[in-house]
Tab-separated table of C-alpha atoms and ligand atoms in Angstrom:
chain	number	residue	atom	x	y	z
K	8	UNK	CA	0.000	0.000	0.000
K	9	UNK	CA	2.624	2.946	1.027
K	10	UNK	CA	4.725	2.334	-1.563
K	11	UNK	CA	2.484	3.817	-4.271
K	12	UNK	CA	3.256	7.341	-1.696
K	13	UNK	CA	5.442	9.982	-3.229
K	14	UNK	CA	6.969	12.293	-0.808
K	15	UNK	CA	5.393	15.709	0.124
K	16	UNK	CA	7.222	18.631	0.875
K	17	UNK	CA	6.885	20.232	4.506
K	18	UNK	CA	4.167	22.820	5.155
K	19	UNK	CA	5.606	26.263	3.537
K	20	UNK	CA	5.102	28.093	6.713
K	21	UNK	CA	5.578	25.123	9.731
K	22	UNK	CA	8.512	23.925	7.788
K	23	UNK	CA	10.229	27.320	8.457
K	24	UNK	CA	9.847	26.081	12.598
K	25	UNK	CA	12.336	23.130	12.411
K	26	UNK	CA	14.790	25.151	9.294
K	27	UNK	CA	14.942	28.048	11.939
K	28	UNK	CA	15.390	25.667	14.889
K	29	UNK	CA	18.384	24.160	12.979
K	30	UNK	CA	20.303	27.018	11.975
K	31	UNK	CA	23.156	27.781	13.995
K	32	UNK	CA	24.142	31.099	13.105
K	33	UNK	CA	23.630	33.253	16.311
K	34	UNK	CA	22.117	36.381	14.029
K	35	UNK	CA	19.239	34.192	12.838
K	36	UNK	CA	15.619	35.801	12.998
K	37	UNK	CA	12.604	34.188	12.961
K	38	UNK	CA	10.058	35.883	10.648
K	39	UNK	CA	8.406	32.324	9.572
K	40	UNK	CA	5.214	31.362	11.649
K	41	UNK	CA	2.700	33.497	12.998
K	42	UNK	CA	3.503	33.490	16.731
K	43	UNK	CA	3.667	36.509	18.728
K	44	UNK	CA	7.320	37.002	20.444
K	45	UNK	CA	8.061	39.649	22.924
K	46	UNK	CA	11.689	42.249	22.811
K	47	UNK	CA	13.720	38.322	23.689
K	48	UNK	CA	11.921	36.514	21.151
K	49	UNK	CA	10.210	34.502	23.914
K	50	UNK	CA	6.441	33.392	23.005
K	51	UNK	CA	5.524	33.640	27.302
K	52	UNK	CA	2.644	32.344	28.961
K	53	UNK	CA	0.151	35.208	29.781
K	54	UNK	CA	-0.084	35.904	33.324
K	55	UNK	CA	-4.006	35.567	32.565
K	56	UNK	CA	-3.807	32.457	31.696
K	57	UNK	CA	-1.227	30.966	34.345
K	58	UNK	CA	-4.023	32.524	36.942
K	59	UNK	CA	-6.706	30.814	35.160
K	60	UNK	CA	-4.771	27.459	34.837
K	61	UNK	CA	-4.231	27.452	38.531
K	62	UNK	CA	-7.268	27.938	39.349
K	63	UNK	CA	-8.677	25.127	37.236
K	64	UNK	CA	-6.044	22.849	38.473
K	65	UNK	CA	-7.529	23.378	42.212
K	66	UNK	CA	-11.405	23.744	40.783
K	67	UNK	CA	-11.417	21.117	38.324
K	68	UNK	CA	-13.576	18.007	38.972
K	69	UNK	CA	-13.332	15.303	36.455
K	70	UNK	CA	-11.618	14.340	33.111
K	71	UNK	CA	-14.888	12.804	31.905
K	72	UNK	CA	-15.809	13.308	28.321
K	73	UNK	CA	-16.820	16.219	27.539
K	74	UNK	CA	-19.006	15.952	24.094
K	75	UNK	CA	-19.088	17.293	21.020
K	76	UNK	CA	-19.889	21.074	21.646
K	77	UNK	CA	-17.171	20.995	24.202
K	78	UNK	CA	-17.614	23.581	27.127
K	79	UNK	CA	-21.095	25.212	27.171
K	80	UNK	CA	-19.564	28.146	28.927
K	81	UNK	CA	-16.249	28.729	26.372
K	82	UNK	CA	-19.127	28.444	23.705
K	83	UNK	CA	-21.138	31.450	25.057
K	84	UNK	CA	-18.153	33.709	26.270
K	85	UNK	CA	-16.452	33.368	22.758
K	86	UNK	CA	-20.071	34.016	21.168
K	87	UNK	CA	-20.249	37.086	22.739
K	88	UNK	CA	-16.760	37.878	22.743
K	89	UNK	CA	-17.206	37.392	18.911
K	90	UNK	CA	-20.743	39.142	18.047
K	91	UNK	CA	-21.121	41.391	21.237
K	92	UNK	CA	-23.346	40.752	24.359
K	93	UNK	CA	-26.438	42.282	22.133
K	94	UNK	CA	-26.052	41.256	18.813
K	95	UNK	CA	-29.682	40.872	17.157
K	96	UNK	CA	-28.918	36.969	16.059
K	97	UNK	CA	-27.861	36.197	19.835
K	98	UNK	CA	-31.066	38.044	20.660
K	99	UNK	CA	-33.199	36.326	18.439
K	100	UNK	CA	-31.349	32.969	19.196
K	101	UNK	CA	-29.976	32.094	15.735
K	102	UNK	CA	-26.200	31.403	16.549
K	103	UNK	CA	-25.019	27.815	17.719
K	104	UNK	CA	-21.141	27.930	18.752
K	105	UNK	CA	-19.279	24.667	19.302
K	106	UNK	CA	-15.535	23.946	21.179
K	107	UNK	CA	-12.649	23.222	18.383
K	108	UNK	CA	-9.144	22.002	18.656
K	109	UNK	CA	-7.979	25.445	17.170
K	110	UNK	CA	-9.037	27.512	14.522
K	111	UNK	CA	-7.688	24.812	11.708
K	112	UNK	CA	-9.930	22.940	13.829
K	113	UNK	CA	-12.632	24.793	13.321
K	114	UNK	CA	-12.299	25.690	9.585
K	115	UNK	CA	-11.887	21.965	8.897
K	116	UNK	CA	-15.742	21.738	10.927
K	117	UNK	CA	-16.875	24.009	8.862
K	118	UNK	CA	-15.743	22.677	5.640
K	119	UNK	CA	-16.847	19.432	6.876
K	120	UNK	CA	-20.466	21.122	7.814
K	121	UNK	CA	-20.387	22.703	4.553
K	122	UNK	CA	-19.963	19.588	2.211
K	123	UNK	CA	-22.967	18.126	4.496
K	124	UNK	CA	-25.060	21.124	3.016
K	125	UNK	CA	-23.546	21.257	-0.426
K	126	UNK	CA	-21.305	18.587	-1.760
K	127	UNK	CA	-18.267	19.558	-3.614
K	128	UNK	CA	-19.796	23.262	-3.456
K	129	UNK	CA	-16.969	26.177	-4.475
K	130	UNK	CA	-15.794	28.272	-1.666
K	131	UNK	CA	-14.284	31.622	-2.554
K	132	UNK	CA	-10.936	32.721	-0.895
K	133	UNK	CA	-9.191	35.520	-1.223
K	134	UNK	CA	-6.266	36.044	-3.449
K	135	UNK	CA	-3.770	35.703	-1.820
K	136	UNK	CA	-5.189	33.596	1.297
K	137	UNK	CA	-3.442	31.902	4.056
K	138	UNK	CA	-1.450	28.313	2.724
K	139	UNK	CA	-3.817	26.461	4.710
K	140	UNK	CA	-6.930	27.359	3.524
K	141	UNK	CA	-7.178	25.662	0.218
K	142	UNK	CA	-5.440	22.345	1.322
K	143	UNK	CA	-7.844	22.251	4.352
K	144	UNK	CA	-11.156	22.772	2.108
K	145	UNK	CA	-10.138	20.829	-0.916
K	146	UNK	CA	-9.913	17.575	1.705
K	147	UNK	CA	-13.306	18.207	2.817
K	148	UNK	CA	-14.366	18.180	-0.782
K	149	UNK	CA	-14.698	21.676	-1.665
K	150	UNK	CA	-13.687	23.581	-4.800
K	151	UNK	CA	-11.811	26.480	-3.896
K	152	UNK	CA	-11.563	29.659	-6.196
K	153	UNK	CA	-10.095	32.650	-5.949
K	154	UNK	CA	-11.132	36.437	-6.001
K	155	UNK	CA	-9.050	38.995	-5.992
K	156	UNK	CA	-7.904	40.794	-2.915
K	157	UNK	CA	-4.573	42.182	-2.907
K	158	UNK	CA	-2.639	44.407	-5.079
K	159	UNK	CA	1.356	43.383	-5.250
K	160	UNK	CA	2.609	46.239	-7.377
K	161	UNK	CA	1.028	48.815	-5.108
K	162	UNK	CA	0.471	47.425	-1.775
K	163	UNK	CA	-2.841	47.905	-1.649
K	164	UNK	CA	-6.546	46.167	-1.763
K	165	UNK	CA	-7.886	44.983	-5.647
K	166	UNK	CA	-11.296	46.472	-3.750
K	167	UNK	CA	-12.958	47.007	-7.114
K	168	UNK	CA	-12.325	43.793	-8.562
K	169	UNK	CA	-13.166	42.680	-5.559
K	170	UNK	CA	-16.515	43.729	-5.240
K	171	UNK	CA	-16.719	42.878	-8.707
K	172	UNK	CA	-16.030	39.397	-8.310
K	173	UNK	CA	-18.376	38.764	-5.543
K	174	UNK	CA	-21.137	39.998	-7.229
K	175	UNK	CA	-21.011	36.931	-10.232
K	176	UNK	CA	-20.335	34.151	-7.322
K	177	UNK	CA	-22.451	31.450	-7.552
K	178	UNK	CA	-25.659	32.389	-4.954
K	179	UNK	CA	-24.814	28.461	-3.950
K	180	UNK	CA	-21.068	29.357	-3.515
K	181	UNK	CA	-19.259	30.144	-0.058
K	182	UNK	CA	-17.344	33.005	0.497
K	183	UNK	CA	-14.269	33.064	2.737
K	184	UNK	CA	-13.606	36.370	4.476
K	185	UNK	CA	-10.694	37.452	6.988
K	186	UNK	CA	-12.285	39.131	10.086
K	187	UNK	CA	-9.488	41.336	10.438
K	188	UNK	CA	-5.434	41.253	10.216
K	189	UNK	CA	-5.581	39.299	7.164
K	190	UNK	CA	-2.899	36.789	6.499
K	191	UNK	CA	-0.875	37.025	4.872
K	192	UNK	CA	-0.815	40.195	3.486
K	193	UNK	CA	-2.435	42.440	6.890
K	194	UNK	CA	-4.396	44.676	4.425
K	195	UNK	CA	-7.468	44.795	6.020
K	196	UNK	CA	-11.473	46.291	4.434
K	197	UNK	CA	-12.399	49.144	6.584
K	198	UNK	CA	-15.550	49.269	7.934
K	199	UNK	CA	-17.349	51.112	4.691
K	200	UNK	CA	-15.567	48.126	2.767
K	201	UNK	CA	-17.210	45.678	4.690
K	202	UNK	CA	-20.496	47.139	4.844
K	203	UNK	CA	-20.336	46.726	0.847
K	204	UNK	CA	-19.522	43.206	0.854
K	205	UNK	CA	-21.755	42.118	3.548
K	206	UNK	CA	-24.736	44.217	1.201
K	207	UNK	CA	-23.452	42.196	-2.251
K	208	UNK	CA	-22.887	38.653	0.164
K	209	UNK	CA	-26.163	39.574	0.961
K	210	UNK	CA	-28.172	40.423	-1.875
K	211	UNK	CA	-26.318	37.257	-3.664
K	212	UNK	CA	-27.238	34.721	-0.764
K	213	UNK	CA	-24.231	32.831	-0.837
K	214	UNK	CA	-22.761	31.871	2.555
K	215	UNK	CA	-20.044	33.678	4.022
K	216	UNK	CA	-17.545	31.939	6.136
K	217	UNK	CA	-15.864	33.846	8.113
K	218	UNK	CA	-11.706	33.476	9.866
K	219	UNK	CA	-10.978	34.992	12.792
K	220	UNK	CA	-7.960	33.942	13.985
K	221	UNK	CA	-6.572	37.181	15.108
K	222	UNK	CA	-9.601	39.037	17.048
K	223	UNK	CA	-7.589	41.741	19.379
K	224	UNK	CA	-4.510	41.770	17.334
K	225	UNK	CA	-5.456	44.580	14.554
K	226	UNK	CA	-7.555	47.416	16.718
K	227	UNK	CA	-9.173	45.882	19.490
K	228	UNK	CA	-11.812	42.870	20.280
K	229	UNK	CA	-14.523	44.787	19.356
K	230	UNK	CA	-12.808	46.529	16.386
K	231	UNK	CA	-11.729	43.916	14.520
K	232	UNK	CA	-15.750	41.883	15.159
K	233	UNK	CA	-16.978	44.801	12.654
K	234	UNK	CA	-17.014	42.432	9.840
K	235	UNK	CA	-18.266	39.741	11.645
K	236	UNK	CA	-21.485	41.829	13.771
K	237	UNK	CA	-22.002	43.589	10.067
K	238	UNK	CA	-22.354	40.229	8.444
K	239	UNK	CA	-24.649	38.452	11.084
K	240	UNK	CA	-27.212	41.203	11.376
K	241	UNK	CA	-27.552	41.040	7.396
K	242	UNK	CA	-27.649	37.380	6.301
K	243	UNK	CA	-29.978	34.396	6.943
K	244	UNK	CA	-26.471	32.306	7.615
K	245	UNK	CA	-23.209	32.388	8.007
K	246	UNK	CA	-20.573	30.567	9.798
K	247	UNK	CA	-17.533	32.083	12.054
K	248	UNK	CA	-14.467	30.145	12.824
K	249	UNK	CA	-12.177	31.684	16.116
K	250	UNK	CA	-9.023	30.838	16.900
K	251	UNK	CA	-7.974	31.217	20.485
K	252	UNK	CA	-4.032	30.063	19.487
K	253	UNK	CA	-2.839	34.274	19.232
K	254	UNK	CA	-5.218	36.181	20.902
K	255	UNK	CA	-5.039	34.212	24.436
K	256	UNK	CA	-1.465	32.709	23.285
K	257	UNK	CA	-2.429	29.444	23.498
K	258	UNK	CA	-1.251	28.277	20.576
K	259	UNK	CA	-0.532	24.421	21.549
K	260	UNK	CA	-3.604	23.775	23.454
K	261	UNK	CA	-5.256	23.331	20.683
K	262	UNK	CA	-8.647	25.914	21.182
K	263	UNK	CA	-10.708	27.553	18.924
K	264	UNK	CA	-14.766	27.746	17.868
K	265	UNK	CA	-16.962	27.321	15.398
K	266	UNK	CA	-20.438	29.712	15.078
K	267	UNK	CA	-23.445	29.076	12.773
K	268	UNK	CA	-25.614	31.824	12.326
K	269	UNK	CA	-28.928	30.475	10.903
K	270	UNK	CA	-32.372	32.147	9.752
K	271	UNK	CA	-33.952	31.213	13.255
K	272	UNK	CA	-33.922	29.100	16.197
K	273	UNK	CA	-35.385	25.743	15.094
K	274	UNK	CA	-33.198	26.208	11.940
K	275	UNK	CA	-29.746	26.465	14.092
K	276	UNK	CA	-31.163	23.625	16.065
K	277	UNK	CA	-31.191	21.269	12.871
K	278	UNK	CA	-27.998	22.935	11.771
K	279	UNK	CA	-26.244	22.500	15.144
K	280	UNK	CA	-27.385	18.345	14.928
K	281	UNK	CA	-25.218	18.064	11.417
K	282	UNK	CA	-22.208	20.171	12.837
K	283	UNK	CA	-22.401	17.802	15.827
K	284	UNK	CA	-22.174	14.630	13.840
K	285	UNK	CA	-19.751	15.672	11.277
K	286	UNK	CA	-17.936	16.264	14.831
K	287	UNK	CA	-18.272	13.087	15.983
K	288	UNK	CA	-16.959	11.385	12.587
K	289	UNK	CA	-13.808	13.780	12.625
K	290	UNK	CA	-12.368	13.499	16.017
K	291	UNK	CA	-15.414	12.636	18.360
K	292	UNK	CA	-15.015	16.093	20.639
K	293	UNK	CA	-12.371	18.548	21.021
K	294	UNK	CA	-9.762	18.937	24.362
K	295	UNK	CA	-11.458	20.892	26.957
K	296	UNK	CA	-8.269	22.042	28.649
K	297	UNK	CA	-7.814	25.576	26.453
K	298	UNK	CA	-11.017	25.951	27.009
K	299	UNK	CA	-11.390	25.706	30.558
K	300	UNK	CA	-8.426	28.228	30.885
K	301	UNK	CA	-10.444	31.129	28.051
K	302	UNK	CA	-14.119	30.996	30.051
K	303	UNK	CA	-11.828	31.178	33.174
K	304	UNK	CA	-10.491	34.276	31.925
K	305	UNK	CA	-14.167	35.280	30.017
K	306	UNK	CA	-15.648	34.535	32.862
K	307	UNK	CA	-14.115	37.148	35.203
K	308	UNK	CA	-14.230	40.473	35.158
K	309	UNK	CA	-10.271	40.492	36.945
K	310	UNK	CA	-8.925	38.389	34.682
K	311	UNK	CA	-10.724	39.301	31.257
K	312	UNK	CA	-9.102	42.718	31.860
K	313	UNK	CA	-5.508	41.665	32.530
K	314	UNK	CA	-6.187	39.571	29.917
K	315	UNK	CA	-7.148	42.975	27.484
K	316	UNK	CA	-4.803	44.867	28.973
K	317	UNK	CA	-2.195	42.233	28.137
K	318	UNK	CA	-3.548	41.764	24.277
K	319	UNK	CA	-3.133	45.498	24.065
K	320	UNK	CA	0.643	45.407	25.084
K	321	UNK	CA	0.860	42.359	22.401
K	322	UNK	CA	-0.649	44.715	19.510
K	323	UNK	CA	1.325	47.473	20.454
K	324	UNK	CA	4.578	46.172	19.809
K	325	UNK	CA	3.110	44.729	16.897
K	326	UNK	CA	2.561	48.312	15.701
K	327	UNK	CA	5.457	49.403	17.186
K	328	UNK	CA	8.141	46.647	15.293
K	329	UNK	CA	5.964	48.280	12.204
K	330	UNK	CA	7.063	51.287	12.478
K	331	UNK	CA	10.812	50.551	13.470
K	332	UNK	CA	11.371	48.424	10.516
K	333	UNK	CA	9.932	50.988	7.963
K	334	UNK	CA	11.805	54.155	9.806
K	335	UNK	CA	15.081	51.745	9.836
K	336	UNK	CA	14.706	50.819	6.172
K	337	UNK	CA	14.264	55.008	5.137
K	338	UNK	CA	16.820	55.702	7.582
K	339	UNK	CA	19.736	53.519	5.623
K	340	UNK	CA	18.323	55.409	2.317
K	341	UNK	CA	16.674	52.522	0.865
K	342	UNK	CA	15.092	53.851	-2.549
K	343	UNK	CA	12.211	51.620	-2.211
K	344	UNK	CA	8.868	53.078	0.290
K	345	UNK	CA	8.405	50.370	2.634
K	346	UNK	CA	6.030	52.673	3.979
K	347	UNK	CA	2.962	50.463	3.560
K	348	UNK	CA	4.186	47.772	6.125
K	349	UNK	CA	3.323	50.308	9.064
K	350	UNK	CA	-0.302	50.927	7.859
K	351	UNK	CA	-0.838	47.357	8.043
K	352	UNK	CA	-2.501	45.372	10.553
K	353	UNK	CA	-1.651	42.387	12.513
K	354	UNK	CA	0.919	39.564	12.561
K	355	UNK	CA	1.997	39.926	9.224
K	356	UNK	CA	3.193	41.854	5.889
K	357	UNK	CA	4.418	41.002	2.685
K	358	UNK	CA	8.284	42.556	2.420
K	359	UNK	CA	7.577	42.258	-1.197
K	360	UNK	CA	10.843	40.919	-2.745
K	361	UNK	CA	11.725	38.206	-5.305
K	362	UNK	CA	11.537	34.607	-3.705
K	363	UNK	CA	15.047	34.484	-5.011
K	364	UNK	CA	15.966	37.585	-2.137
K	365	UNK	CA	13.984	35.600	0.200
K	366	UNK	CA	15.905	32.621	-0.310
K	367	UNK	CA	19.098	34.508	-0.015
K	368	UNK	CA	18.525	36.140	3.287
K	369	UNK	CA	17.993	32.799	4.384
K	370	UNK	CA	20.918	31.292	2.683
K	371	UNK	CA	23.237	34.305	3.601
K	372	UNK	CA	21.873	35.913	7.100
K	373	UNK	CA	19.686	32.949	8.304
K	374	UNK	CA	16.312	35.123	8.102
K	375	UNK	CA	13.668	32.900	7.688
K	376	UNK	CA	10.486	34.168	6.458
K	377	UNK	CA	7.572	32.638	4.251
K	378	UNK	CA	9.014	31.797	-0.011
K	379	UNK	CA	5.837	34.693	-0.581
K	380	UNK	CA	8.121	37.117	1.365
K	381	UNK	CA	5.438	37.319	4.238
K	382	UNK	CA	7.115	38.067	7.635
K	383	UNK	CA	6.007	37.805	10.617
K	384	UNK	CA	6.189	41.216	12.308
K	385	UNK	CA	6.172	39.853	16.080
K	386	UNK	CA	9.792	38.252	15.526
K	387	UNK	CA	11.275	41.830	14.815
K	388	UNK	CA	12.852	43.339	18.369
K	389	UNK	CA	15.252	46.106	19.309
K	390	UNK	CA	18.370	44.251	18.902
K	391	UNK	CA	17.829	42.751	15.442
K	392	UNK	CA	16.358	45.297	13.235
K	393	UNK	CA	19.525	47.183	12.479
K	394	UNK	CA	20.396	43.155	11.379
K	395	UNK	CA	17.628	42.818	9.571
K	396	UNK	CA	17.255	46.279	8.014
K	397	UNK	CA	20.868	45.888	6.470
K	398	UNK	CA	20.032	42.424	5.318
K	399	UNK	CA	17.119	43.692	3.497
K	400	UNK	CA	19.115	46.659	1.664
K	401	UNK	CA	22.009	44.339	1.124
K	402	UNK	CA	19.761	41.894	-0.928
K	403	UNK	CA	17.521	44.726	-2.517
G	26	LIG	C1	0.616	31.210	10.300
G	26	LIG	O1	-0.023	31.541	9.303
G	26	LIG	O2	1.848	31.335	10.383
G	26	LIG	C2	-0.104	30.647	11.494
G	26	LIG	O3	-1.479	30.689	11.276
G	26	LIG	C3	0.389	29.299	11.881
G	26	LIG	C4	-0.046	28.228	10.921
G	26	LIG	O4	-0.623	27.240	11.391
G	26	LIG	O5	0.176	28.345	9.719
């Protein structure tokens, strides 16, 4: 049987982990995988979550299953840490969130839920989307298709065409949106860009999915929901997938969620059953340990705002590595305006170059970034941004 297998190359962005891990040049710099890193390149436990972890380790009563949905509570905290406390569908009792081991976790759910509805159905993504996507929703079945989304040549959104193409998808078809901080490229739609697409998703009837696997990271919680509140209180359904990996840094726990939004109650009822089954035939029910630490946090008014306040120091060395790399690149008199990387938003940017100057400033100053040229903004710091600011200019 395995020997009809040929080999597959690693994952273009997890690959990067072990090449980085490898290297022993003591200038490396780690611009590969989407993980936030503070000034020593550390990815720490928040101080939220080590309070919430202890407290579940003295609270917590059993290791039974826990079922499909996963944790009741995680599923309403993150529902209205997603749509807002008031949101019309939580009002009027159309949104069903389940428990899932990450946001992949969650988009494979959904994909899953999706081919239930509509088999071999095309889903939409934007061009370019993250390397993930299309591998994850083509093994469910899908047909993935692009629209356009961002502009290489002049850093900018392909809003028109956009717009354009979203008004001939299919009214069967499934769009894929980016909440916010959209990866890779971290150009975002403002809030009078989503309004338009949520009026064309919603005059076409086609379902949007929606990724948020970076809610906090762009301009705040609430913020970076716009897309998400503007699209719930127009369609008859949609589906969310969160991600708590970046937001609560729990990247290995394995924690996410997965939202249907559905004309009314009885209909998220029936929708809810299929979710749950497809569920069940994937991996049964996610682990409830993430969980358990995010309605910990959710759930207390202490700890939800160390936890904000924490987020908020997070995004604003985000911003802040931004704006050093661009001033550090105009400062060495680099002709071309890297000026677009500190409008951005989020973990990541496109630098831009050829893959061939990619692949030389891994081959020649061990900095590892994504073939596309994406980097990963949180692995810039103080002490290697003159590094990698040279490095740049010397391959330019
Ligand atoms: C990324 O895009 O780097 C992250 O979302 C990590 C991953 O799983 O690819």
């Amino acid at each position: 049987m395995f020997e009809t297998l040929k080999g597959l190359p690693a994952d273009p962005i997890l690959g990067l982990l072990t090449q980085y891990r490898d290297d022993p040049n003591p200038a490396k710099v780690d611009l590969g995988v989407g993980v936030y890193k503070d000034e020593a390149g550390h990815t720490p436990i928040l101080r939220s979550v080590k309070q919430a972890e202890a407290h579940r380790l003295n609270t917590e009563q059993t290791k039974v299953y826990i079922g499909p949905t996963g944790s009741a509570s995680f599923n309403t905290l993150m529902t209205q840490l997603a749509f807002g406390n008031d949101h019309p569908a939580l009002l009027a009792n159309r949104i069903r969130t389940v428990s899932t081991p990450g946001g992949t976790g969650a988009l494979r759910v959904a994909a899953d839920f999706i081919q239930r509805c509509r088999p071999g159905v095309t889903i939409w993504v934007s061009d370019p989307t993250w390397a993930n996507h299309t591998g994850l929703f083509e093994a469910a079945g899908l047909t993935v298709r692009t629209y356009p989304y961002y502009d290489y040549a002049n850093k900018s959104l392909r809003f028109d065409e956009m717009l354009t193409c979203l008004k001939q998808v299919g009214e069967q078809d499934v769009v894929l949106l980016h909440a916010c901080c959209h990866n890779p490229s971290g150009a975002d739609l403002t809030p009078n860009q989503w309004d338009k697409v949520v009026e064309t998703l919603a005059s076409r009837g086609c379902l949007p999915l929606i990724d948020m696997a970076y809610q906090g990271f762009g301009d705040g919680v609430n913020e970076d929901a716009y897309g998400v509140r503007a699209m719930a209180a127009k369609v008859d359904n949609m589906l969310l997938c969160a991600s708590c990996s970046k937001n609560f840094g729990l990247y290995r726990e394995r924690i996410g969620s997965c939202s249907i939004i559905a004309k009314d109650n009885a209909q998220a009822d029936i929708a809810l059953s299929v979710m749950l089954y497809a569920i069940r035939c994937i991996y049964s029910m996610p682990p409830a340990h993430g969980a358990a630490i995010v309605e910990t946090i959710l759930g207390s008014d202490e700890l939800k705002a160390q936890w904000l306040e924490e987020l908020a120091v997070m995004r604003a060395r985000i911003n802040g590595n931004r704006a050093m790399l661009v001033e550090k690149l105009q400062a060495l008199g680099v002709a071309r305006d890297f000026g677009f990387i500190a409008n951005e938003k989020g973990m990541f940017s496109f630098l831009g170059i050829t893959p061939e100057q990619v692949k030389r400033l891994k081959r020649d100053y061990a900095i590892y970034m994504v073939d596309s040229s994406r980097i990963s903004i949180a692995g810039i710091s103080h002490s290697n941004v003159d590094y990698l600011a040279k490095s740049i200019a010397a391959v330019l």
